[in-house]
XYZ file of C-alpha atoms in Angstrom:
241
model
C 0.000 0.000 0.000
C 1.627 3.377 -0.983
C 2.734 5.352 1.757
C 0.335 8.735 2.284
C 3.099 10.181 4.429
C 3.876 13.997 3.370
C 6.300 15.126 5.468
C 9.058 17.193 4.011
C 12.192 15.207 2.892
C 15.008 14.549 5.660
C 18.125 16.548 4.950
C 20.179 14.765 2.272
C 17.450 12.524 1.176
C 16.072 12.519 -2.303
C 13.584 14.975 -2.775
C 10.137 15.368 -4.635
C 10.489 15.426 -8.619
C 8.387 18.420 -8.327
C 10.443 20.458 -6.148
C 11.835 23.091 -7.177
C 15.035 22.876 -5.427
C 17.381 19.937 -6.572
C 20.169 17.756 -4.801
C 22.565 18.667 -7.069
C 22.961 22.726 -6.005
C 20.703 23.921 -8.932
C 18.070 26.471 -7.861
C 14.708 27.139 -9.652
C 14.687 31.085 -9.676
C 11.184 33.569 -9.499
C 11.626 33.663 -13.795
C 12.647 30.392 -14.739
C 15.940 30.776 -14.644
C 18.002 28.140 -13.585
C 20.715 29.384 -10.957
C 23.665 27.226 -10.075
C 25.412 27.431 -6.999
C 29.477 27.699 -7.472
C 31.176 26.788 -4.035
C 33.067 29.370 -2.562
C 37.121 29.079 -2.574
C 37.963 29.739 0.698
C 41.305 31.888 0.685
C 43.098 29.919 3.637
C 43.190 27.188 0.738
C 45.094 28.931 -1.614
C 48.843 28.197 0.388
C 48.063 24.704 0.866
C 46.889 24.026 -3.606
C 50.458 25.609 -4.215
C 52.029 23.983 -1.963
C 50.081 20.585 -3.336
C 52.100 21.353 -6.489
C 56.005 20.405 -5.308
C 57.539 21.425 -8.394
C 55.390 24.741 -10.071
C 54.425 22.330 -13.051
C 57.450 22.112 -15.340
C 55.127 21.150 -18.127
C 54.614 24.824 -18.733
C 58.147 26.039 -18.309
C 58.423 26.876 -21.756
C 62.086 27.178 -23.420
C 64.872 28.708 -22.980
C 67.740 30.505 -25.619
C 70.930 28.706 -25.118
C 74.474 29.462 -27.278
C 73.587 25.881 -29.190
C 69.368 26.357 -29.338
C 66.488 26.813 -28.038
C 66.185 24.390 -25.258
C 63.137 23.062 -23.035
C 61.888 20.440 -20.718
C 59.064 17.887 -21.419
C 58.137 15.625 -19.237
C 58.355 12.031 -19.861
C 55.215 9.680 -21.460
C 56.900 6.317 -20.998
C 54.217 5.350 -23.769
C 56.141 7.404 -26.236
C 59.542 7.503 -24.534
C 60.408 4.377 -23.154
C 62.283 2.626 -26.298
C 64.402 5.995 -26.520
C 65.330 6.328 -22.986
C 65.924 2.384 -22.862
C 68.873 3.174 -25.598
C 70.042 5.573 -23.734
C 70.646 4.021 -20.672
C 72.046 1.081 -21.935
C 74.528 3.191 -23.396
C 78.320 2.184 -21.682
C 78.853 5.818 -21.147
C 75.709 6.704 -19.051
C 75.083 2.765 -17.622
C 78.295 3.364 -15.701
C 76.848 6.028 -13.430
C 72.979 5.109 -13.989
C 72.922 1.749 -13.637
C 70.199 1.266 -15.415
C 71.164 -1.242 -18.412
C 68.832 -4.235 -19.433
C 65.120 -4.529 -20.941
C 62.691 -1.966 -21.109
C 61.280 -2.865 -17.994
C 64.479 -1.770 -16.031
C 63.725 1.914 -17.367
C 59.918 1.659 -16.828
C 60.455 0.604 -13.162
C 62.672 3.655 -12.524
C 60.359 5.717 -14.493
C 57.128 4.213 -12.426
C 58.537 5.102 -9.106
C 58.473 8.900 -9.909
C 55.583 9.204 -12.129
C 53.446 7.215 -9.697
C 54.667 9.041 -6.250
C 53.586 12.269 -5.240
C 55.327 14.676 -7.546
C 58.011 15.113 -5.588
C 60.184 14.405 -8.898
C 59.535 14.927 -12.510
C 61.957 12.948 -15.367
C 61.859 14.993 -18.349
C 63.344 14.567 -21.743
C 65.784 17.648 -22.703
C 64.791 18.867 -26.352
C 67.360 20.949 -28.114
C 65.645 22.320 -31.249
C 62.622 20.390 -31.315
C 64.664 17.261 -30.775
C 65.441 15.130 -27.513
C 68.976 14.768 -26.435
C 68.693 14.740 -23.176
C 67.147 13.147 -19.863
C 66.402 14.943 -16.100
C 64.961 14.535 -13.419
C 63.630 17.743 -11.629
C 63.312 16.956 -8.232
C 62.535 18.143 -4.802
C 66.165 17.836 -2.868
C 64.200 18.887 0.363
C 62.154 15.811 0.156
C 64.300 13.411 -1.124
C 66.941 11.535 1.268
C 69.723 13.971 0.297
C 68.488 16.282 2.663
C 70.042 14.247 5.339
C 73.211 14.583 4.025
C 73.215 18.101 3.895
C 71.854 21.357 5.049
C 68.888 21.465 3.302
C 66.800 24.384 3.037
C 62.784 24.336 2.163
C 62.262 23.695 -1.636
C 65.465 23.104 -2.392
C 65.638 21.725 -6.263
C 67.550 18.768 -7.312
C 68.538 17.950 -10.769
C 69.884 14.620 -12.737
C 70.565 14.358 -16.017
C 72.332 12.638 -19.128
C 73.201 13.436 -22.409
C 71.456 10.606 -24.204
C 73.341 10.978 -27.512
C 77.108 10.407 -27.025
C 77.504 12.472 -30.698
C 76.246 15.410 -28.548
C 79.118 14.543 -25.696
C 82.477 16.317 -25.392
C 80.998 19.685 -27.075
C 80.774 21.429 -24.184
C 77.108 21.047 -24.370
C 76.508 19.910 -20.791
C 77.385 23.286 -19.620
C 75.186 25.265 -21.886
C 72.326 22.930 -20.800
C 72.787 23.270 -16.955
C 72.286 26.723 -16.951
C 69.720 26.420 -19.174
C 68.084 24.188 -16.691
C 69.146 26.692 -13.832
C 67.291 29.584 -15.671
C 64.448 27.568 -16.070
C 63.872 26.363 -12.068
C 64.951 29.969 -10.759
C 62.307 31.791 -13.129
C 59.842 29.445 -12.711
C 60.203 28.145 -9.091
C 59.815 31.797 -6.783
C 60.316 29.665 -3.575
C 63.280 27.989 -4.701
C 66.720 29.927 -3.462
C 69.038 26.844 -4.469
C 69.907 24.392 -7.171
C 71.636 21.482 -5.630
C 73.216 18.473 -7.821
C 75.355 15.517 -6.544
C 77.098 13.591 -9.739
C 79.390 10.719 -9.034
C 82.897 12.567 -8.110
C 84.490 9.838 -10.347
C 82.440 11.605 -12.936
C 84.916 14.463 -13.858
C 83.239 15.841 -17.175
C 79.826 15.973 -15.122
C 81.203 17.852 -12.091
C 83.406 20.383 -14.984
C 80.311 20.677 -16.371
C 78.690 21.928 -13.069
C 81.042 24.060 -11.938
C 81.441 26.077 -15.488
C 77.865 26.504 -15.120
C 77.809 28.605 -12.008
C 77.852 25.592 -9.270
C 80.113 25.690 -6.761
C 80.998 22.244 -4.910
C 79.427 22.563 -1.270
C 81.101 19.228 -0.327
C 81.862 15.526 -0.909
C 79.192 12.932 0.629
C 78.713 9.924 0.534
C 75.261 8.580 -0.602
C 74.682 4.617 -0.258
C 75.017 4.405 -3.871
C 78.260 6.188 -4.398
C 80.493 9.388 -3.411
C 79.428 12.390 -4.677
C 80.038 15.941 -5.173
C 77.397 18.153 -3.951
C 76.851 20.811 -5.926
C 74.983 23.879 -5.243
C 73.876 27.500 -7.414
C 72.578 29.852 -5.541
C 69.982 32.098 -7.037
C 71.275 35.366 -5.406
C 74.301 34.817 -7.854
C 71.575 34.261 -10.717
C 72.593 37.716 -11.975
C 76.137 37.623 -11.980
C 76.715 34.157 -13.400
């Protein structure tokens, strides 16, 4: 027997089909307009979505003018870049400090770990001219375990990188590229006062690459997976350099 009960609807049930006033925050107005309520952003909020983002989206970087080309950073679709950045790394040069040699499923996995974690680092291919040479990973050094081997101060960016080609090797290249890079996190990352790196210290075109590009070596460490040379660039020097 149908209920005869007409009592208005409980708060958050479903109401009448002829009420004016629908669950979904759409209001019937006095003309037949239909009204629709936009929640409100509340302002305290604001800190907290920017600070959701760790690294200021370097998807929309854009490029930067270099001596050799225009150069900019794309992050990585393992759909599209996985067979490249497989060659790469099981190139002798770079597997030596990567470590990364073998299948495609080696690279993935390493890939995977960032692109599924919290955006605390980005890998990126390096395009010079349209065309990728390069890998990085954009990362944030105030987050990542490095921090405990050094003074680290909030949002603090870490790079990596190779040069993926070895024709583009031992031109000199890797130093118009880091400050490339460096121009690209100090304009685009306000809160970020420091660049910090930390190649192998066996790895003595990397760290000459570094230090011609306005890093200075803060120290040697030693990381679980090797020694290193940590380097920093501050961006009160940003001007000078």
């Amino acid at each position: 027997m149908r209920s005869t009960d007409t009592t208005a609807p409980a708060p958050g049930s479903v109401r009448d089909a002829r009420d004016p006033r629908s669950a979904t925050g759409v209001a019937e107005g006095s003309e037949g307009r239909r009204e629709r309520r936009v929640p409100r952003l509340d302002a305290t909020l604001l800190p907290l979505l920017a600070e959701a983002d760790l690294l200021d989206s370097p998807a929309t970087w854009g490029s930067v003018t270099t001596p050799v080309g225009a150069f900019r950073l794309e992050p990585v679709r393992p759909g599209r870049d996985l067979e490249l950045l497989t060659g790469w790394m099981n190139d002798p040069e770079v597997a030596a400090y990567w470590e990364l040699a073998g299948p495609a499923t080696v690279t993935a996995a390493h890939l995977s770990a960032q692109l599924d974690g919290d955006g605390r680092s980005i890998p990126c291919l390096g395009l010079l001219d349209g065309t990728p040479m390069s890998y990085w990973e954009i990362y944030r050094a105030d987050l990542d375990p490095l921090s405990g081997h050094y003074p680290a101060r909030p949002h603090d960016t870490g790079i990596h990188l190779l040069i993926g080609d070895g024709t583009n090797r031992g031109r000199g290249l890797g130093t118009a590229l880091l400050r490339a890079v460096a121009d690209l996190v100090l304009g685009n990352r306000p809160r970020c006062t420091r660049i910090v790196a930390e190649p192998d210290i066996r790895n003595t075109p990397s760290v000459s690459a570094f230090l011609s590009s306005g890093f200075r070596c803060y120290a040697d460490i030693d990381l679980p997976e090797k020694r290193a040379a940590l380097m920093v660039r501050e961006r009160v020097l940003r001007n000078l350099l």
